[in-house]
């Protein structure tokens, strides 16, 4: 009876979601990390998740802030986050449905996982009634998308400059309507780096009309690896703000000139100093309608990825000195905001009951989406179909339909209820923590039964084979009675707990009593991204009908 009532509640919730698609969702408050202390202060990071290379702009009302970040090969791409106070953020959508919509050859190329490629270090700007995002794809060139509504549909990407090596692009529209673009260079493609170049674009920002000029050279100095530049104008000065000194250990530079083409004088404006916040750099400066200045940037936390910090900016010296006298803050007063409309505590969503007819905004695939990856259902579940592994597969590095989200805190627990439906021997599915190394707890069909198996791979990116540990044998919880393509089913609860970058799995058949299992696994970051958790479903038989995982829910708790 209890199971029936729960299913009815899920069904009613789904009907409401389908029938009232425009109803605003409730504010989500994380159980594992929320930066708003509720007393007018916040604690960094303001987003304890891998939103690397963040950039921010303010909308025309002055009350709405929009953030985007690198998404590399993960799809949908270019996440769009919204805030009213730079502390409480929610995911409102994505600017990219695929890489690259409208270019059939590239769409096909990115239909298989291209780890670490794709969207590098974007910038977001509001100009003349529209929002623009520029980014450099190191293999294909400089791209741009735009929209009038950042929470809505974005236009198909436009290739502004075609070529290799371009990264970290930011436009600047001057008062006279001319548009300039600054960018860095990827040594892996261009075979040079640590220089920034500026060129002129057409006034609509769609093509280059000028030649690049090197405006800053960090080679042979402490400013090596200068990259990730952001372009601004303030009080008649052209400003470029960029990181230098390397990702984990570097610092933030600010440089200024009276001409967009330099020469620029520069100063270190944010560094680790005596704090424990390493590499505080690469982000976006924003000036608020309340006369304040703030800087959002990342901190590299290895397996957890690059998390987002917020620091005040002091311009009293004529330079944007960030944090507390140039060192990052841990706890600080919140930015001023509308006192007549208190801003509720809001965090990027993590838990998913899978009751909506669309994929939750926290989820991304590992390649351009194909409907055979998986789809929402009308039954209050999300279905992930088994991916057909290649003949000589070694590990899951080749799997595009990994349905994953970012880790949300240093310590957290993930529990999911799912049903594995198998149509053929060897099909499997379950819960995974994915990175350069990965570990997954899955149920796999063997004959007319299932095995509970931990699958682990060290150096998946290097093509190393995974290892397996069989944990238990399980009788199917249901068997199809029809004789037409029958399947067998396994209902199970899977859990992973994360602490100090270590993962421990457990499982349950009733959702109440969990049994720890398998080997402790140390998380490893992915290719330019943090480790991500979610669902895997795969098989090795190229001819049989696919099996699937129906995820009933997944919950992130302490």
Coordinates of C-alpha atoms in Angstrom, one line a residue:
X1 CA 0.0 0.0 0.0
X2 CA 2.8 2.4 0.9
X3 CA 4.6 1.7 -2.4
X4 CA 1.3 2.3 -4.3
X5 CA 0.8 5.7 -2.5
X6 CA 4.3 6.8 -3.3
X7 CA 3.9 5.9 -6.9
X8 CA 0.6 7.8 -7.1
X9 CA 2.3 10.9 -5.6
X10 CA 5.1 10.7 -8.2
X11 CA 2.4 10.3 -10.9
X12 CA 0.5 13.3 -9.7
X13 CA 3.6 15.4 -9.5
X14 CA 4.5 14.5 -13.1
X15 CA 1.0 15.4 -14.3
X16 CA 1.4 18.8 -12.6
X17 CA 4.8 19.3 -14.1
X18 CA 3.5 18.5 -17.6
X19 CA 0.3 20.5 -17.3
X20 CA 1.9 23.6 -15.8
X21 CA 5.3 24.0 -17.5
X22 CA 5.7 27.7 -16.7
X23 CA 5.3 27.4 -13.0
X24 CA 8.5 28.6 -11.2
X25 CA 10.3 25.9 -9.4
X26 CA 10.8 26.1 -5.6
X27 CA 14.1 27.4 -4.3
X28 CA 16.6 24.6 -3.8
X29 CA 18.7 24.6 -0.6
X30 CA 21.6 22.1 -0.5
X31 CA 22.1 19.9 2.6
X32 CA 25.8 19.7 2.0
X33 CA 27.0 23.3 1.0
X34 CA 25.3 26.6 1.2
X35 CA 27.5 29.8 1.4
X36 CA 24.8 32.2 2.8
X37 CA 25.2 32.2 6.6
X38 CA 21.8 33.8 7.1
X39 CA 23.3 36.7 9.1
X40 CA 24.4 39.0 6.3
X41 CA 27.6 37.2 5.6
X42 CA 28.7 34.5 3.3
X43 CA 31.5 31.8 3.4
X44 CA 33.5 30.9 0.3
X45 CA 33.2 29.1 -2.0
X46 CA 29.9 30.6 -3.1
X47 CA 29.6 27.6 -5.4
X48 CA 31.5 24.5 -4.1
X49 CA 31.3 22.8 -7.5
X50 CA 33.3 22.7 -10.6
X51 CA 32.3 25.8 -12.5
X52 CA 35.8 26.4 -13.9
X53 CA 36.8 29.7 -15.5
X54 CA 33.7 31.5 -14.4
X55 CA 32.6 34.8 -15.9
X56 CA 29.8 37.1 -14.9
X57 CA 27.8 40.1 -16.2
X58 CA 24.9 42.2 -14.8
X59 CA 21.6 42.6 -16.7
X60 CA 20.1 46.0 -17.5
X61 CA 18.0 46.2 -14.3
X62 CA 21.2 46.0 -12.2
X63 CA 19.5 43.3 -10.1
X64 CA 20.3 40.2 -12.1
X65 CA 23.7 38.6 -12.4
X66 CA 24.4 35.9 -14.9
X67 CA 27.3 33.5 -14.8
X68 CA 28.7 31.0 -17.2
X69 CA 31.7 28.7 -17.1
X70 CA 33.8 26.2 -19.2
X71 CA 31.9 23.1 -20.2
X72 CA 34.4 21.4 -22.5
X73 CA 32.9 18.3 -24.0
X74 CA 29.9 18.0 -21.6
X75 CA 26.4 18.6 -23.1
X76 CA 24.3 20.6 -22.7
X77 CA 27.1 23.1 -22.6
X78 CA 27.8 26.7 -21.4
X79 CA 25.8 26.5 -18.1
X80 CA 23.8 29.7 -17.3
X81 CA 23.5 30.5 -13.6
X82 CA 21.5 33.4 -12.1
X83 CA 21.8 35.3 -8.9
X84 CA 20.3 38.4 -7.2
X85 CA 23.2 38.9 -4.8
X86 CA 26.3 37.1 -6.2
X87 CA 26.1 34.6 -3.3
X88 CA 22.9 32.6 -3.9
X89 CA 23.0 31.0 -7.3
X90 CA 20.7 28.7 -9.3
X91 CA 21.1 26.9 -12.7
X92 CA 18.6 28.4 -15.1
X93 CA 19.7 26.7 -18.4
X94 CA 22.4 26.2 -21.0
X95 CA 23.5 28.2 -24.0
X96 CA 24.6 25.2 -26.1
X97 CA 22.4 22.2 -27.0
X98 CA 25.3 20.6 -28.9
X99 CA 28.8 21.2 -30.3
X100 CA 28.3 22.7 -32.8
X101 CA 24.7 23.0 -33.9
X102 CA 24.5 23.8 -37.6
X103 CA 27.8 22.3 -38.5
X104 CA 27.1 18.6 -39.3
X105 CA 30.7 17.6 -39.4
X106 CA 31.5 19.0 -36.0
X107 CA 28.2 17.7 -34.5
X108 CA 29.3 14.2 -35.6
X109 CA 32.8 14.7 -34.2
X110 CA 31.5 15.6 -30.8
X111 CA 29.0 12.7 -30.8
X112 CA 31.7 10.7 -29.2
X113 CA 33.5 11.8 -26.0
X114 CA 36.2 14.4 -26.7
X115 CA 37.5 14.7 -23.2
X116 CA 38.9 18.2 -22.4
X117 CA 38.0 19.6 -25.8
X118 CA 35.2 21.9 -26.9
X119 CA 34.3 25.0 -24.8
X120 CA 37.2 26.6 -23.0
X121 CA 36.9 29.7 -20.7
X122 CA 33.9 31.6 -22.0
X123 CA 33.0 35.2 -21.3
X124 CA 29.5 36.6 -21.0
X125 CA 28.5 40.2 -21.8
X126 CA 25.4 42.3 -22.1
X127 CA 25.4 44.7 -25.0
X128 CA 22.7 46.6 -26.8
X129 CA 19.8 44.6 -25.6
X130 CA 21.4 41.1 -26.0
X131 CA 23.6 38.7 -24.0
X132 CA 26.7 37.4 -25.7
X133 CA 28.9 34.5 -24.8
X134 CA 32.3 34.1 -26.5
X135 CA 34.7 31.2 -26.1
X136 CA 37.7 29.7 -27.7
X137 CA 37.7 26.1 -29.0
X138 CA 41.4 25.3 -29.2
X139 CA 40.9 23.0 -32.2
X140 CA 38.3 25.0 -34.3
X141 CA 38.4 28.7 -33.4
X142 CA 36.5 31.5 -31.7
X143 CA 32.7 31.0 -31.3
X144 CA 29.9 33.2 -30.1
X145 CA 26.2 32.7 -29.1
X146 CA 23.7 35.3 -28.2
X147 CA 20.2 35.8 -26.9
X148 CA 17.8 38.4 -25.6
X149 CA 16.8 36.1 -22.7
X150 CA 19.6 34.2 -20.9
X151 CA 17.1 31.8 -19.4
X152 CA 15.6 31.0 -22.8
X153 CA 16.8 29.9 -26.2
X154 CA 20.2 30.9 -27.5
X155 CA 21.0 31.3 -31.2
X156 CA 23.1 28.7 -32.9
X157 CA 26.9 29.3 -32.4
X158 CA 28.7 31.5 -34.9
X159 CA 32.4 30.9 -35.8
X160 CA 33.9 34.3 -35.4
X161 CA 37.5 33.3 -36.2
X162 CA 38.4 29.9 -37.6
X163 CA 41.7 28.2 -36.6
X164 CA 43.6 26.4 -33.9
X165 CA 45.1 27.6 -30.6
X166 CA 42.5 30.4 -29.8
X167 CA 41.3 30.2 -26.2
X168 CA 39.9 32.5 -23.4
X169 CA 38.2 35.1 -25.5
X170 CA 36.5 38.3 -24.3
X171 CA 34.9 41.1 -26.3
X172 CA 34.8 44.8 -25.4
X173 CA 32.4 47.2 -27.1
X174 CA 33.8 50.7 -26.8
X175 CA 31.7 53.9 -26.5
X176 CA 32.2 54.6 -30.2
X177 CA 30.6 51.2 -31.1
X178 CA 33.8 49.5 -32.1
X179 CA 34.4 46.0 -30.8
X180 CA 37.7 44.5 -29.7
X181 CA 38.6 41.0 -28.7
X182 CA 41.3 39.8 -26.3
X183 CA 42.4 36.1 -26.2
X184 CA 45.1 33.8 -24.9
X185 CA 46.8 30.9 -26.7
X186 CA 46.9 27.2 -26.1
X187 CA 50.5 25.9 -26.3
X188 CA 49.1 22.4 -27.0
X189 CA 47.9 23.6 -30.4
X190 CA 49.7 26.8 -31.2
X191 CA 53.0 25.7 -29.7
X192 CA 53.4 29.0 -27.9
X193 CA 51.6 30.6 -25.0
X194 CA 51.9 33.2 -22.2
X195 CA 50.9 36.0 -24.5
X196 CA 47.7 37.9 -24.9
X197 CA 46.5 39.4 -28.2
X198 CA 43.9 42.1 -29.0
X199 CA 42.2 42.5 -32.4
X200 CA 39.2 44.4 -33.7
X201 CA 36.0 42.7 -34.6
X202 CA 33.1 44.0 -36.7
X203 CA 30.6 46.1 -34.7
X204 CA 28.2 43.2 -34.5
X205 CA 31.0 41.0 -33.0
X206 CA 30.6 38.3 -35.7
X207 CA 33.9 38.4 -37.5
X208 CA 37.5 39.7 -37.2
X209 CA 38.3 42.8 -39.2
X210 CA 41.7 43.6 -37.7
X211 CA 45.0 41.7 -37.2
X212 CA 46.1 40.5 -33.7
X213 CA 48.5 42.6 -31.6
X214 CA 50.4 41.1 -28.7
X215 CA 49.7 43.4 -25.8
X216 CA 51.2 41.3 -23.0
X217 CA 54.0 38.8 -22.8
X218 CA 54.6 36.7 -19.7
X219 CA 57.3 34.4 -21.2
X220 CA 60.4 34.2 -19.0
X221 CA 58.8 36.0 -16.1
X222 CA 56.8 35.3 -13.0
X223 CA 53.8 36.0 -15.3
X224 CA 54.2 32.8 -17.3
X225 CA 51.0 31.0 -18.2
X226 CA 49.1 34.3 -18.5
X227 CA 45.8 33.3 -20.0
X228 CA 42.0 33.7 -19.3
X229 CA 41.9 37.4 -20.0
X230 CA 38.8 39.5 -19.4
X231 CA 38.4 42.9 -21.1
X232 CA 36.9 46.0 -19.5
X233 CA 36.9 49.8 -19.7
X234 CA 36.7 52.1 -16.7
X235 CA 37.2 55.8 -16.3
X236 CA 39.0 56.1 -19.7
X237 CA 41.3 53.1 -19.1
X238 CA 41.3 49.8 -20.9
X239 CA 41.6 47.0 -18.4
X240 CA 42.7 43.4 -19.0
X241 CA 42.4 41.1 -15.9
X242 CA 44.0 37.7 -16.2
X243 CA 45.6 34.9 -14.2
X244 CA 49.3 34.1 -14.4
X245 CA 51.7 31.8 -12.7
X246 CA 49.9 28.5 -13.3
X247 CA 46.5 27.1 -12.4
X248 CA 47.0 25.6 -8.9
X249 CA 49.6 28.1 -7.6
X250 CA 49.1 31.3 -9.6
X251 CA 47.7 34.8 -9.0
X252 CA 45.5 37.4 -10.6
X253 CA 46.9 40.3 -12.6
X254 CA 45.3 43.5 -13.6
X255 CA 46.7 45.6 -16.4
X256 CA 45.7 49.0 -17.8
X257 CA 46.3 51.2 -20.9
X258 CA 44.9 54.2 -22.6
X259 CA 44.7 52.2 -25.8
X260 CA 43.1 48.8 -26.4
X261 CA 46.4 47.9 -28.1
X262 CA 48.6 48.8 -25.2
X263 CA 51.2 49.1 -23.9
X264 CA 49.8 47.9 -20.6
X265 CA 51.2 48.4 -17.1
X266 CA 50.4 45.6 -14.7
X267 CA 50.1 44.7 -11.1
X268 CA 49.3 41.6 -9.0
X269 CA 45.9 42.3 -7.4
X270 CA 45.1 38.9 -5.8
X271 CA 47.3 36.2 -4.5
X272 CA 47.2 33.3 -1.9
X273 CA 49.4 35.1 0.6
X274 CA 49.0 33.6 4.1
X275 CA 45.6 32.0 3.3
X276 CA 44.9 28.4 2.4
X277 CA 43.1 29.4 -0.8
X278 CA 45.5 28.4 -3.6
X279 CA 45.6 29.9 -7.1
X280 CA 43.0 32.5 -6.6
X281 CA 42.5 33.7 -10.1
X282 CA 40.6 33.7 -13.4
X283 CA 37.2 35.0 -13.2
X284 CA 35.0 38.1 -13.8
X285 CA 34.7 41.6 -12.3
X286 CA 31.3 43.1 -11.8
X287 CA 30.3 46.6 -10.8
X288 CA 26.9 46.7 -9.1
X289 CA 24.1 49.3 -9.1
X290 CA 24.8 49.8 -5.4
X291 CA 28.3 51.2 -6.2
X292 CA 30.2 48.1 -5.2
X293 CA 32.8 46.0 -7.0
X294 CA 33.2 42.2 -6.8
X295 CA 35.3 39.5 -8.4
X296 CA 34.2 35.9 -9.0
X297 CA 37.0 33.5 -9.6
X298 CA 38.0 29.9 -9.2
X299 CA 40.1 27.9 -6.8
X300 CA 41.5 24.6 -8.1
X301 CA 40.6 21.8 -5.6
X302 CA 42.0 18.9 -7.7
X303 CA 39.5 16.0 -7.8
X304 CA 36.6 18.4 -6.7
X305 CA 37.4 20.6 -9.7
X306 CA 37.6 24.4 -9.8
X307 CA 35.1 26.0 -7.3
X308 CA 33.8 29.5 -7.3
X309 CA 34.8 32.2 -4.8
X310 CA 33.6 35.8 -4.4
X311 CA 35.9 38.6 -3.3
X312 CA 35.3 42.3 -2.8
X313 CA 37.3 44.7 -5.0
X314 CA 38.8 48.0 -3.8
X315 CA 39.5 50.6 -6.5
X316 CA 40.7 53.4 -4.1
X317 CA 44.3 53.2 -5.3
X318 CA 43.3 53.3 -8.9
X319 CA 43.9 49.5 -9.2
X320 CA 41.4 46.7 -8.4
X321 CA 42.9 45.3 -5.2
X322 CA 40.8 42.2 -4.5
X323 CA 39.9 40.4 -1.3
X324 CA 41.4 41.7 1.9
X325 CA 44.4 43.8 0.8
X326 CA 45.1 41.5 -2.1
X327 CA 44.4 38.1 -0.3
X328 CA 41.2 36.1 -0.7
X329 CA 38.6 36.2 2.0
X330 CA 36.9 33.2 3.6
X331 CA 33.9 34.8 5.3
X332 CA 32.8 38.3 4.4
X333 CA 29.7 40.5 4.3
X334 CA 27.3 39.9 1.4
X335 CA 27.0 42.3 -1.5
X336 CA 24.4 45.0 -1.1
X337 CA 21.1 44.1 -2.8
X338 CA 17.4 45.1 -2.9
X339 CA 16.4 45.5 0.8
X340 CA 12.7 45.5 -0.1
X341 CA 12.9 42.0 -1.6
X342 CA 14.9 39.7 0.7
X343 CA 16.8 37.1 -1.4
X344 CA 16.1 33.5 -0.3
X345 CA 18.9 31.1 0.2
X346 CA 19.3 29.2 -3.1
X347 CA 21.8 26.7 -4.3
X348 CA 22.4 24.9 -7.6
X349 CA 20.1 21.9 -7.6
X350 CA 21.6 18.4 -6.9
X351 CA 18.9 16.0 -5.8
X352 CA 16.5 14.8 -8.5
X353 CA 13.2 12.9 -8.0
X354 CA 12.9 12.6 -11.8
X355 CA 9.3 13.7 -11.8
X356 CA 9.6 16.2 -14.6
X357 CA 9.2 15.5 -18.3
X358 CA 12.6 17.1 -19.0
X359 CA 16.1 16.3 -17.8
X360 CA 17.2 18.2 -14.7
X361 CA 19.5 21.2 -15.1
X362 CA 22.2 19.6 -13.0
X363 CA 22.8 16.8 -15.5
X364 CA 25.1 16.7 -18.5
X365 CA 26.0 13.9 -21.0
X366 CA 29.6 13.3 -22.0
X367 CA 29.1 14.0 -25.7
X368 CA 26.5 15.4 -28.0
X369 CA 23.1 14.0 -27.1
X370 CA 21.5 11.1 -28.9
X371 CA 18.0 10.0 -27.9
X372 CA 19.3 6.5 -27.5
X373 CA 21.4 7.7 -24.6
X374 CA 18.3 8.1 -22.4
X375 CA 15.1 10.0 -21.9
X376 CA 12.6 11.1 -19.1
X377 CA 9.6 8.9 -18.7
X378 CA 6.0 9.5 -17.8
X379 CA 6.4 7.2 -14.8
X380 CA 8.5 9.4 -12.5
X381 CA 11.8 7.9 -13.6
X382 CA 14.6 8.7 -15.9
X383 CA 15.7 6.0 -18.3
X384 CA 19.3 5.5 -19.3
X385 CA 19.8 2.9 -22.1
X386 CA 22.8 0.5 -22.2
X387 CA 25.6 1.8 -24.4
X388 CA 27.1 -0.6 -26.9
X389 CA 30.8 -0.8 -26.0
X390 CA 33.3 -1.2 -28.8
X391 CA 34.7 -4.6 -29.7
X392 CA 38.1 -3.8 -28.1
X393 CA 36.9 -1.7 -25.2
X394 CA 39.1 -1.2 -22.2
X395 CA 37.0 1.1 -19.9
X396 CA 34.3 3.7 -19.8
X397 CA 36.4 6.5 -21.3
X398 CA 34.6 5.8 -24.6
X399 CA 31.1 6.0 -23.2
X400 CA 29.1 9.1 -24.3
X401 CA 25.9 8.5 -22.3
X402 CA 27.3 8.9 -18.9
X403 CA 24.6 11.0 -17.1
X404 CA 26.7 13.0 -14.6
X405 CA 26.6 16.0 -12.4
X406 CA 29.3 18.0 -10.5
X407 CA 30.4 17.1 -7.0
X408 CA 28.7 19.7 -4.7
X409 CA 30.8 19.7 -1.5
X410 CA 33.9 18.2 0.1
X411 CA 31.8 15.7 2.0
X412 CA 28.4 14.3 0.8
X413 CA 26.3 11.2 0.3
X414 CA 24.6 10.1 -2.8
X415 CA 21.8 7.6 -2.7
X416 CA 19.8 6.4 -5.6
X417 CA 16.9 4.0 -6.1
X418 CA 16.9 2.3 -9.5
X419 CA 15.7 -0.7 -11.5
X420 CA 18.1 -2.4 -13.9
X421 CA 16.2 -4.1 -16.8
X422 CA 18.2 -6.5 -18.8
X423 CA 17.3 -8.0 -22.2
X424 CA 20.5 -10.0 -22.6
X425 CA 23.4 -11.5 -20.8
X426 CA 26.2 -9.0 -19.7
X427 CA 24.1 -5.8 -19.6
X428 CA 24.8 -3.7 -16.5
X429 CA 24.1 -0.3 -15.0
X430 CA 24.5 1.6 -11.8
X431 CA 26.2 4.5 -9.9
X432 CA 29.6 5.9 -10.9
X433 CA 32.2 8.4 -9.8
X434 CA 33.9 9.4 -13.0
X435 CA 37.2 11.0 -13.8
X436 CA 40.7 10.1 -15.2
X437 CA 40.2 7.2 -12.7
X438 CA 36.7 5.9 -11.9
X439 CA 34.8 3.5 -9.8
X440 CA 31.2 2.3 -10.3
X441 CA 28.8 0.0 -8.4
X442 CA 26.6 -1.8 -10.9
X443 CA 24.3 -4.7 -11.3
X444 CA 25.1 -7.0 -14.2
X445 CA 23.1 -9.8 -15.7
X446 CA 24.7 -13.2 -15.6
X447 CA 22.4 -15.9 -17.0
X448 CA 19.0 -15.5 -15.3
X449 CA 20.5 -13.7 -12.2
X450 CA 22.4 -10.5 -11.4
X451 CA 25.8 -9.8 -9.9
X452 CA 26.6 -6.7 -7.8
X453 CA 30.0 -5.6 -9.1
X454 CA 32.4 -2.8 -8.4
X455 CA 34.2 -1.8 -11.6
X456 CA 37.3 0.4 -11.1
X457 CA 39.8 1.8 -13.5
X458 CA 43.0 3.7 -12.8
X459 CA 44.2 5.8 -15.7
X460 CA 41.2 5.4 -17.9
X461 CA 42.4 8.2 -20.1
X462 CA 45.5 6.1 -20.8
X463 CA 43.5 3.2 -22.1
X464 CA 44.1 1.0 -19.0
X465 CA 41.6 -1.9 -18.5
X466 CA 39.2 -1.8 -15.6
X467 CA 39.2 -4.3 -12.7
X468 CA 36.2 -5.9 -11.2
X469 CA 35.2 -7.2 -7.8
X470 CA 32.1 -9.3 -7.5
X471 CA 30.3 -8.4 -4.3
X472 CA 27.0 -10.4 -4.3
X473 CA 24.8 -12.6 -6.4
X474 CA 21.2 -11.4 -6.7
X475 CA 18.0 -13.1 -7.7
X476 CA 15.9 -10.9 -10.0
X477 CA 13.2 -9.0 -8.3
X478 CA 10.9 -9.4 -11.3
X479 CA 10.8 -11.5 -14.5
X480 CA 8.7 -10.7 -17.6
X481 CA 6.0 -13.2 -18.1
X482 CA 5.6 -12.6 -21.8
X483 CA 7.6 -14.7 -24.2
X484 CA 8.3 -11.8 -26.6
X485 CA 11.7 -10.4 -25.8
X486 CA 11.4 -10.9 -22.1
X487 CA 13.6 -9.1 -19.6
X488 CA 14.6 -9.6 -16.0
X489 CA 14.6 -6.8 -13.5
X490 CA 16.6 -5.8 -10.4
X491 CA 15.3 -3.2 -7.9
X492 CA 18.1 -1.9 -5.8
X493 CA 19.4 1.1 -3.8
X494 CA 23.0 2.2 -4.4
X495 CA 24.9 4.7 -2.3
X496 CA 28.3 6.4 -2.4
X497 CA 29.8 8.5 0.4
X498 CA 32.5 11.1 -0.3
X499 CA 35.0 12.4 2.3
X500 CA 38.5 13.7 1.8
X501 CA 38.4 12.8 -1.9
X502 CA 37.6 9.2 -1.0
X503 CA 34.6 7.2 -2.1
X504 CA 33.0 4.3 -0.3
X505 CA 30.1 2.4 -1.8
X506 CA 27.2 0.6 -0.1
X507 CA 23.9 -1.0 -1.2
X508 CA 20.5 -2.1 0.0
X509 CA 17.5 -4.1 -1.1
X510 CA 15.0 -2.2 1.0
X511 CA 16.4 1.3 1.2
X512 CA 16.8 1.2 5.0
X513 CA 19.7 -1.1 5.8
X514 CA 22.8 -0.4 3.8
X515 CA 25.8 -2.7 3.5
X516 CA 29.2 -1.2 2.8
X517 CA 31.0 -2.9 -0.1
X518 CA 34.0 -2.9 -2.4
X519 CA 37.3 -1.1 -2.1
X520 CA 37.6 2.5 -1.0
X521 CA 38.3 4.6 -4.1
X522 CA 40.2 7.9 -4.3
X523 CA 38.5 10.3 -6.6
X524 CA 40.4 11.7 -9.6
X525 CA 39.6 14.8 -11.6
X526 CA 38.7 14.4 -15.3
X527 CA 40.2 16.1 -18.3
X528 CA 40.1 19.8 -17.2
X529 CA 37.0 19.0 -15.1
X530 CA 36.4 17.8 -11.6
X531 CA 35.2 14.3 -10.9
X532 CA 31.5 13.8 -11.6
X533 CA 28.9 11.3 -10.3
X534 CA 25.8 9.8 -11.8
X535 CA 24.7 6.9 -13.9
X536 CA 26.4 4.4 -16.2
X537 CA 24.7 1.7 -18.3
X538 CA 26.5 -0.4 -20.9
X539 CA 26.9 -3.8 -22.5
X540 CA 29.2 -5.7 -24.9
X541 CA 26.8 -7.5 -27.2
X542 CA 26.5 -5.4 -30.5
X543 CA 23.4 -7.2 -31.7
X544 CA 21.0 -7.7 -28.8
X545 CA 18.2 -5.3 -27.7
X546 CA 19.4 -2.7 -25.3
X547 CA 18.7 -3.0 -21.6
X548 CA 18.2 0.1 -19.4
X549 CA 18.4 1.7 -16.0
X550 CA 15.2 3.4 -14.7
X551 CA 16.4 5.8 -12.0
X552 CA 13.5 6.5 -9.6
X553 CA 15.4 9.2 -7.7
X554 CA 18.8 10.3 -6.6
X555 CA 19.4 12.3 -3.4
X556 CA 22.4 14.2 -2.2
X557 CA 22.6 14.5 1.6
X558 CA 25.1 14.8 4.4

